CSV table of C-alpha atoms and ligand atoms in Angstrom, one decimal:
chain,number,residue,atom,x,y,z
A,1,MET,CA,-21.5,-8.2,-22.2
A,2,SER,CA,-17.9,-8.5,-21.0
A,3,ASP,CA,-17.4,-10.1,-17.5
A,4,LEU,CA,-15.0,-8.0,-15.5
A,5,SER,CA,-15.4,-9.9,-12.2
A,6,ILE,CA,-12.3,-11.2,-10.6
A,7,LYS,CA,-11.1,-13.0,-7.5
A,8,TYR,CA,-8.6,-11.0,-5.4
A,9,MET,CA,-7.1,-12.7,-2.4
A,10,GLY,CA,-10.1,-15.0,-2.4
A,11,LEU,CA,-12.6,-12.0,-2.3
A,12,SER,CA,-15.1,-11.6,-5.2
A,13,LEU,CA,-14.7,-8.3,-6.9
A,14,LYS,CA,-17.0,-7.1,-9.6
A,15,ASN,CA,-14.0,-5.7,-11.5
A,16,PRO,CA,-10.2,-5.3,-11.0
A,17,ILE,CA,-10.3,-1.5,-10.1
A,18,ILE,CA,-9.3,-1.0,-6.5
A,19,VAL,CA,-9.2,2.5,-5.1
A,20,GLY,CA,-5.8,2.6,-3.3
A,21,SER,CA,-5.3,4.0,0.2
A,22,SER,CA,-5.1,7.8,0.4
A,23,GLY,CA,-6.6,10.8,2.1
A,24,LEU,CA,-9.6,10.3,-0.3
A,25,THR,CA,-10.5,7.0,1.3
A,26,ASN,CA,-10.8,8.6,4.7
A,27,SER,CA,-14.4,9.7,4.6
A,28,ILE,CA,-17.7,7.8,4.3
A,29,GLU,CA,-19.0,10.2,1.7
A,30,ASN,CA,-16.1,9.4,-0.5
A,31,LEU,CA,-16.5,5.7,0.0
A,32,LYS,CA,-20.1,6.0,-1.1
A,33,GLU,CA,-19.0,7.9,-4.2
A,34,ILE,CA,-16.3,5.3,-4.9
A,35,GLU,CA,-18.9,2.5,-4.8
A,36,LYS,CA,-21.3,4.5,-6.9
A,37,ALA,CA,-18.6,5.1,-9.5
A,38,GLY,CA,-18.2,1.3,-9.8
A,39,ALA,CA,-14.9,0.4,-8.1
A,40,GLY,CA,-14.3,-3.3,-7.3
A,41,ALA,CA,-12.9,-2.6,-3.8
A,42,VAL,CA,-11.4,0.1,-1.7
A,43,VAL,CA,-8.4,0.3,0.6
A,44,ILE,CA,-9.1,2.8,3.4
A,45,LYS,CA,-6.5,5.3,4.6
A,46,SER,CA,-3.7,3.7,6.5
A,47,ILE,CA,-3.4,3.8,10.2
A,48,PHE,CA,0.2,4.9,10.8
A,49,GLU,CA,2.7,4.2,13.5
A,50,GLU,CA,3.6,7.8,13.3
A,51,GLN,CA,0.0,8.7,13.9
A,52,ILE,CA,0.1,6.8,17.2
A,53,LEU,CA,3.2,8.8,18.2
A,54,ILE,CA,1.4,12.1,17.4
A,55,GLU,CA,-1.6,10.9,19.4
A,56,SER,CA,0.8,10.2,22.3
A,57,ASP,CA,2.0,13.8,21.9
A,58,LYS,CA,-1.5,15.2,22.0
A,59,PHE,CA,-2.2,13.2,25.1
A,60,LEU,CA,1.0,14.4,26.7
A,61,SER,CA,0.2,18.1,26.0
A,62,SER,CA,-3.2,17.7,27.6
A,63,SER,CA,-3.7,19.8,30.8
A,64,ASP,CA,-4.7,16.8,32.9
A,65,LYS,CA,-2.6,17.1,36.0
A,66,LYS,CA,-2.6,13.4,36.6
A,67,ILE,CA,-0.5,12.7,33.6
A,68,GLU,CA,2.2,15.3,34.5
A,69,PRO,CA,4.5,12.9,36.1
A,70,MET,CA,4.1,10.5,33.2
A,71,LYS,CA,4.8,13.3,30.8
A,72,ARG,CA,8.0,14.1,32.6
A,73,GLY,CA,8.9,10.4,32.4
A,74,PHE,CA,8.1,10.3,28.8
A,75,ASP,CA,10.2,13.3,28.1
A,76,ASP,CA,13.1,11.8,30.0
A,77,ILE,CA,12.9,8.6,28.1
A,78,MET,CA,12.6,10.4,24.8
A,79,ASN,CA,15.7,12.5,25.8
A,80,LYS,CA,17.4,9.2,26.8
A,81,ARG,CA,18.1,10.7,30.2
A,82,SER,CA,16.3,8.2,32.4
A,83,TYR,CA,14.8,4.8,32.2
A,84,ASP,CA,12.9,5.2,35.5
A,85,TYR,CA,9.6,5.8,33.8
A,86,ILE,CA,9.3,2.8,31.5
A,87,GLU,CA,5.9,1.9,32.9
A,88,ALA,CA,4.6,5.4,32.4
A,89,LEU,CA,5.7,5.3,28.8
A,90,ASP,CA,4.0,2.0,28.3
A,91,TYR,CA,0.8,3.4,29.8
A,92,ILE,CA,0.9,6.5,27.5
A,93,ASP,CA,1.8,4.4,24.5
A,94,ASN,CA,-1.1,2.0,25.1
A,95,PHE,CA,-3.5,4.8,25.7
A,96,ALA,CA,-2.6,6.4,22.4
A,97,LYS,CA,-2.8,3.1,20.7
A,98,GLU,CA,-6.3,2.5,22.0
A,99,ASN,CA,-7.5,6.0,21.2
A,100,THR,CA,-6.1,6.0,17.6
A,101,LEU,CA,-7.2,2.5,17.0
A,102,ASP,CA,-10.7,3.2,18.3
A,103,LYS,CA,-11.3,5.9,15.8
A,104,TYR,CA,-10.0,3.7,13.0
A,105,LEU,CA,-12.2,0.7,14.1
A,106,GLN,CA,-15.3,2.9,14.3
A,107,PHE,CA,-14.5,4.1,10.7
A,108,ILE,CA,-14.3,0.5,9.5
A,109,GLU,CA,-17.6,-0.4,11.1
A,110,LYS,CA,-19.3,2.7,9.7
A,111,ALA,CA,-17.8,2.0,6.2
A,112,LYS,CA,-19.1,-1.6,6.4
A,113,GLU,CA,-22.6,-0.3,7.1
A,114,SER,CA,-22.4,2.2,4.3
A,115,ILE,CA,-21.1,0.4,1.3
A,116,SER,CA,-21.1,-3.2,0.1
A,117,ILE,CA,-17.9,-3.5,-1.9
A,118,PRO,CA,-15.0,-5.1,-0.1
A,119,ILE,CA,-13.2,-2.9,2.3
A,120,ILE,CA,-9.5,-3.4,2.8
A,121,ALA,CA,-8.0,-1.9,5.9
A,122,SER,CA,-4.5,-0.6,5.7
A,123,ILE,CA,-1.7,-0.6,8.3
A,124,ASN,CA,1.4,1.4,7.7
A,125,CYS,CA,4.1,-0.4,9.5
A,126,VAL,CA,7.9,-0.2,9.9
A,127,SER,CA,8.3,-2.9,12.6
A,128,SER,CA,6.5,-6.0,13.8
A,129,TYR,CA,5.9,-4.1,17.1
A,130,ASN,CA,2.4,-4.8,18.4
A,131,TRP,CA,0.7,-4.9,15.0
A,132,HIS,CA,-0.9,-8.3,15.7
A,133,TYR,CA,-2.8,-6.4,18.5
A,134,PHE,CA,-4.2,-4.0,15.9
A,135,ALA,CA,-4.8,-6.6,13.2
A,136,LYS,CA,-7.1,-8.7,15.4
A,137,ARG,CA,-9.3,-5.7,16.2
A,138,ILE,CA,-9.4,-4.6,12.6
A,139,GLN,CA,-10.7,-8.1,11.6
A,140,LYS,CA,-13.3,-7.9,14.3
A,141,ALA,CA,-14.5,-4.5,13.1
A,142,GLY,CA,-15.4,-6.1,9.8
A,143,ALA,CA,-12.6,-5.4,7.4
A,144,ASP,CA,-12.6,-7.9,4.5
A,145,ALA,CA,-8.8,-7.9,4.2
A,146,ILE,CA,-5.8,-6.2,5.6
A,147,GLU,CA,-3.1,-4.5,3.5
A,148,LEU,CA,0.2,-4.0,5.3
A,149,ASN,CA,2.0,-1.1,3.9
A,150,ILE,CA,5.7,-1.7,4.6
A,151,TYR,CA,8.2,0.8,3.2
A,152,LEU,CA,11.6,0.5,4.6
A,153,LEU,CA,14.3,2.7,3.1
A,154,PRO,CA,17.6,0.9,3.3
A,155,SER,CA,19.4,4.2,4.2
A,156,ASN,CA,21.4,2.9,7.1
A,157,PRO,CA,25.0,2.7,5.7
A,158,ILE,CA,26.0,0.1,8.3
A,159,GLN,CA,23.0,-2.2,8.0
A,160,GLU,CA,23.1,-5.2,5.8
A,161,GLY,CA,20.3,-5.5,3.2
A,162,ILE,CA,19.2,-8.8,4.8
A,163,GLU,CA,18.6,-7.0,8.1
A,164,ASN,CA,16.3,-4.6,6.5
A,165,GLU,CA,14.5,-7.2,4.4
A,166,LYS,CA,14.0,-9.5,7.4
A,167,VAL,CA,11.4,-7.0,8.8
A,168,TYR,CA,9.0,-7.7,5.9
A,169,PHE,CA,9.0,-11.4,6.8
A,170,GLU,CA,8.6,-10.7,10.5
A,171,ILE,CA,5.6,-8.4,10.0
A,172,ALA,CA,4.0,-10.8,7.5
A,173,LYS,CA,4.3,-13.8,9.8
A,174,GLU,CA,3.4,-11.9,13.0
A,175,VAL,CA,0.1,-10.4,11.6
A,176,GLN,CA,-1.0,-13.7,10.1
A,177,LYS,CA,-0.9,-15.4,13.4
A,178,TYR,CA,-3.8,-13.3,14.7
A,179,VAL,CA,-6.2,-13.0,11.7
A,180,SER,CA,-8.0,-15.2,9.4
A,181,ILE,CA,-9.0,-12.6,6.8
A,182,PRO,CA,-6.6,-12.3,3.8
A,183,VAL,CA,-3.5,-10.3,4.3
A,184,SER,CA,-1.5,-8.5,1.6
A,185,LEU,CA,1.8,-6.6,1.6
A,186,LYS,CA,2.3,-3.4,-0.2
A,187,ILE,CA,6.0,-3.1,-0.6
A,188,SER,CA,8.8,-0.9,-2.0
A,189,TYR,CA,11.3,-2.1,-4.6
A,190,TYR,CA,14.3,-1.6,-2.4
A,191,PHE,CA,15.4,-5.2,-2.1
A,192,SER,CA,18.8,-6.6,-2.8
A,193,GLY,CA,17.3,-9.4,-5.0
A,194,LEU,CA,13.8,-8.1,-5.7
A,195,ALA,CA,12.5,-11.0,-7.7
A,196,GLN,CA,13.8,-13.6,-5.3
A,197,LYS,CA,12.5,-11.8,-2.2
A,198,VAL,CA,9.1,-11.1,-3.7
A,199,ILE,CA,8.7,-14.8,-4.5
A,200,GLU,CA,9.9,-15.7,-1.0
A,201,LEU,CA,7.5,-13.3,0.6
A,202,SER,CA,4.6,-14.8,-1.5
A,203,LYS,CA,5.3,-18.1,0.3
A,204,THR,CA,4.7,-16.7,3.8
A,205,GLY,CA,0.9,-17.3,3.6
A,206,ILE,CA,0.1,-13.8,2.4
A,207,LYS,CA,-2.6,-13.6,-0.2
A,208,GLY,CA,-1.5,-10.6,-2.2
A,209,LEU,CA,1.5,-8.4,-3.0
A,210,VAL,CA,0.9,-4.8,-4.1
A,211,LEU,CA,3.8,-3.6,-6.3
A,212,PHE,CA,4.7,-0.9,-5.4
A,213,ASN,CA,4.0,1.8,-3.0
A,214,ARG,CA,5.2,5.2,-4.3
A,215,PRO,CA,7.4,6.9,-1.7
A,216,TYR,CA,7.2,10.5,-0.7
A,217,ASN,CA,10.4,11.9,-2.2
A,218,PRO,CA,12.2,15.0,-1.0
A,219,ASP,CA,13.2,17.8,-3.3
A,220,ILE,CA,15.3,20.9,-3.0
A,221,ASP,CA,13.9,24.4,-3.6
A,222,ILE,CA,16.7,26.4,-5.2
A,223,LYS,CA,14.9,29.7,-4.6
A,224,THR,CA,14.7,29.3,-0.8
A,225,ILE,CA,17.6,26.9,-0.7
A,226,LYS,CA,15.6,24.6,1.5
A,227,ILE,CA,14.3,21.0,1.4
A,228,SER,CA,10.9,20.8,-0.1
A,229,SER,CA,8.6,17.9,-1.2
A,230,SER,CA,8.5,16.6,-4.8
A,231,ASN,CA,5.4,15.6,-6.7
A,232,ILE,CA,2.9,14.1,-4.3
A,233,TYR,CA,0.8,12.7,-7.2
A,234,SER,CA,2.1,10.3,-9.8
A,235,THR,CA,2.1,10.9,-13.5
A,236,GLN,CA,0.8,8.5,-16.0
A,237,SER,CA,4.2,7.6,-17.4
A,238,GLU,CA,5.2,6.1,-14.0
A,239,TYR,CA,3.2,2.9,-14.7
A,240,SER,CA,6.0,1.3,-16.7
A,241,HIS,CA,8.3,0.6,-13.8
A,242,THR,CA,5.6,-1.5,-12.1
A,243,LEU,CA,4.7,-3.1,-15.5
A,244,ARG,CA,8.1,-4.6,-15.8
A,245,TRP,CA,8.0,-6.2,-12.4
A,246,VAL,CA,4.5,-7.4,-12.6
A,247,ALA,CA,5.4,-9.1,-15.9
A,248,ILE,CA,8.6,-10.6,-14.5
A,249,LEU,CA,6.9,-11.9,-11.3
A,250,ALA,CA,3.5,-13.0,-12.6
A,251,GLY,CA,3.1,-16.8,-12.6
A,252,ARG,CA,6.0,-17.2,-10.3
A,253,THR,CA,4.5,-16.2,-7.0
A,254,ASP,CA,2.2,-18.1,-4.6
A,255,CYS,CA,-0.2,-15.1,-4.2
A,256,ASP,CA,-2.0,-12.5,-6.3
A,257,ILE,CA,-0.1,-9.6,-7.7
A,258,ILE,CA,-1.7,-6.2,-7.7
A,259,ALA,CA,-0.2,-3.3,-9.7
A,260,SER,CA,0.0,0.2,-8.3
A,261,THR,CA,1.6,3.5,-9.3
A,262,GLY,CA,0.9,5.6,-12.4
A,263,ILE,CA,-2.3,3.8,-13.4
A,264,HIS,CA,-4.5,6.6,-14.5
A,265,ASP,CA,-6.7,5.2,-17.2
A,266,TYR,CA,-8.0,2.0,-18.9
A,267,THR,CA,-5.0,1.6,-21.1
A,268,SER,CA,-2.6,1.2,-18.2
A,269,VAL,CA,-5.1,-1.1,-16.4
A,270,ILE,CA,-5.2,-3.4,-19.5
A,271,LYS,CA,-1.4,-3.4,-19.8
A,272,GLN,CA,-1.0,-4.4,-16.1
A,273,ILE,CA,-3.5,-7.3,-16.5
A,274,LEU,CA,-1.8,-8.4,-19.7
A,275,ALA,CA,1.4,-8.4,-17.8
A,276,GLY,CA,-0.2,-10.7,-15.2
A,277,ALA,CA,-1.7,-8.4,-12.5
A,278,THR,CA,-4.8,-9.8,-10.7
A,279,ALA,CA,-6.0,-6.3,-10.2
A,280,VAL,CA,-4.8,-2.7,-10.0
A,281,GLN,CA,-4.9,0.1,-7.4
A,282,MET,CA,-5.4,3.7,-8.4
A,283,ALA,CA,-4.9,6.8,-6.2
A,284,SER,CA,-3.3,9.9,-7.7
A,285,VAL,CA,-5.6,10.2,-10.6
A,286,PHE,CA,-8.6,10.7,-8.3
A,287,TYR,CA,-7.0,13.7,-6.8
A,288,LYS,CA,-6.5,15.1,-10.3
A,289,LYS,CA,-9.7,14.1,-12.0
A,290,GLY,CA,-12.2,12.8,-9.4
A,291,PHE,CA,-13.9,9.4,-9.1
A,292,GLY,CA,-15.6,9.8,-12.5
A,293,VAL,CA,-12.4,8.2,-13.8
A,294,ILE,CA,-13.6,4.8,-12.4
A,295,SER,CA,-16.6,4.5,-14.7
A,296,GLU,CA,-14.6,5.9,-17.7
A,297,THR,CA,-11.9,3.3,-17.0
A,298,LEU,CA,-14.4,0.4,-16.8
A,299,LYS,CA,-16.0,1.5,-20.0
A,300,GLY,CA,-12.6,1.6,-21.7
A,301,ILE,CA,-11.8,-1.9,-20.5
A,302,GLU,CA,-15.1,-3.3,-21.7
A,303,ASP,CA,-14.9,-1.7,-25.1
A,304,TRP,CA,-11.3,-3.0,-25.5
A,305,MET,CA,-12.4,-6.5,-24.4
A,306,LYS,CA,-15.3,-6.5,-26.9
A,307,GLU,CA,-12.9,-5.4,-29.7
A,308,HIS,CA,-10.5,-8.2,-28.9
A,309,LYS,CA,-13.2,-10.8,-28.2
A,310,PHE,CA,-12.2,-11.4,-24.6
A,311,GLU,CA,-15.2,-12.5,-22.6
A,312,ASN,CA,-13.6,-12.3,-19.1
A,313,VAL,CA,-10.5,-11.0,-17.5
A,314,ASN,CA,-8.9,-14.4,-17.2
A,315,ASP,CA,-8.9,-14.6,-21.0
A,316,PHE,CA,-6.2,-12.0,-21.2
A,317,ARG,CA,-4.6,-12.0,-17.8
A,318,GLY,CA,-0.8,-12.7,-18.0
A,319,LYS,CA,-0.9,-13.2,-21.8
A,320,LEU,CA,2.2,-11.0,-21.9
A,321,SER,CA,3.9,-12.0,-18.7
A,322,GLN,CA,7.5,-13.0,-18.9
A,323,VAL,CA,6.9,-16.7,-18.5
A,324,LYS,CA,4.5,-16.7,-21.4
A,325,ILE,CA,6.2,-14.6,-24.0
A,326,GLU,CA,8.6,-15.8,-26.7
A,327,HIS,CA,11.3,-13.3,-25.9
A,328,PRO,CA,11.4,-13.0,-22.1
A,329,ALA,CA,14.5,-10.8,-22.3
A,330,ALA,CA,12.2,-8.0,-23.4
A,331,TYR,CA,11.4,-7.3,-19.8
A,332,GLU,CA,15.0,-7.3,-18.7
A,333,ARG,CA,16.5,-4.9,-21.2
A,334,VAL,CA,17.6,-1.9,-19.2
A,335,GLN,CA,19.9,-0.1,-21.7
A,336,PHE,CA,18.6,1.9,-24.6
A,337,MET,CA,21.1,0.3,-27.0
A,338,LYS,CA,19.0,0.6,-30.1
A,339,MET,CA,17.5,3.9,-29.2
A,340,TYR,CA,20.8,5.5,-28.4
A,341,SER,CA,22.2,4.5,-31.8
A,342,ASN,CA,19.1,5.9,-33.6
A,343,ILE,CA,18.7,9.2,-31.7
A,344,GLU,CA,20.8,12.1,-33.1
B,1,FMN,C1,-2.1,12.0,-0.9
B,1,FMN,C2,-1.8,10.5,-0.8
B,1,FMN,C3,-2.0,9.9,0.4
B,1,FMN,C4,-1.6,8.5,0.4
B,1,FMN,N1,-1.8,7.8,1.6
B,1,FMN,C5,-1.5,6.5,1.7
B,1,FMN,C6,-1.7,5.7,2.8
B,1,FMN,O1,-2.2,6.2,3.8
B,1,FMN,N2,-1.4,4.4,2.8
B,1,FMN,C7,-0.9,3.8,1.7
B,1,FMN,O2,-0.6,2.6,1.8
B,1,FMN,N3,-0.7,4.5,0.6
B,1,FMN,C8,-1.0,5.8,0.5
B,1,FMN,N4,-0.8,6.5,-0.6
B,1,FMN,C9,-0.1,5.8,-1.8
B,1,FMN,C10,-1.2,5.3,-2.8
B,1,FMN,O3,-2.0,4.4,-2.2
B,1,FMN,C11,-0.5,4.7,-4.0
B,1,FMN,O4,0.2,3.5,-3.6
B,1,FMN,C12,0.5,5.6,-4.7
B,1,FMN,O5,0.1,6.9,-4.7
B,1,FMN,C13,0.8,5.1,-6.1
B,1,FMN,O6,-0.4,5.0,-6.8
B,1,FMN,P1,-0.9,6.2,-7.8
B,1,FMN,O7,0.2,6.4,-8.8
B,1,FMN,O8,-2.2,5.7,-8.4
B,1,FMN,O9,-1.1,7.4,-7.0
B,1,FMN,C14,-1.1,7.8,-0.7
B,1,FMN,C15,-1.0,8.6,-1.9
B,1,FMN,C16,-1.3,9.9,-2.0
B,1,FMN,C17,-1.2,10.6,-3.3
């Protein structure tokens, strides 16, 4: 029988299929189904900075008379009219943080009681602001690891790339000061020198890098002539962008690399591992086809391993990474030279 077990960030996983963070990892029933279907680990829904702001808002719209003066203070600050109520804002902010975090911690505790595969908590952060405070509590609640989802769009035309990129390093360093469980970063590809920065990030003590998060992209509806949202779920063809970067970076980083985006079946899992990924994360496909995909994917990998006489995942991991292949330029070709000349 093929051995699919792996080590991811020092954790023992029975296979390399990790269910990525999404709305589907937000309920205990789903986590039980995910475990039953055979996943190696699961990343639970992220706790968002924005979520905390919403919670603040809910708090502020409460009818409690006692908070009325604070609400006014908050509004003033938000409207940048007055800074007299900084303390009130701090109070509200901390209240919201505690409330939101409490729910999240309870969920982690319940998840730990309900399933036995590793549970990776996820924090969606855009600044190093107070995340150490959350991270510590998340570790205490029993999470096996923490994934920091950092997606910073370098959209400010007067901000240097380095300023934007600095935030990734600050968050990584800050959070690790307060936890002993493994920390990974789930990042975007908007770096001025992607390969160099990813390698640098891998040396900050983090144990894993998830390449890449898939951003929510805007679209335009030409019927209503309004801004709309584009495809929320990935398609299978999207895996190749990550494949290139996994292959280029594998064997060059000081931490594990995990592939994410467009991985919908066993073929793309195998490709990512051949390119050098330690494991993969899958999300969209479960919205489209349900968690049954996990067992089908595992069966596909096992059959392929048998066919190619690979006994365990290490036997083929990174076999086609850039550092191991004869023609490394294959992963760097970006123009369709040959194809253009052949297509009529
Ligand atoms: C509906 C939905 C909700 C998501 N929520 C989160 C989230 O809370 N945190 C996060 O890090 N990623 C979130 N993601 C991103 C996925 O974890 C994943 O990185 C992305 O969808 C690419 O993988 P895929 O092609 O397998 O979907 C979400 C994705 C979807 C489709």
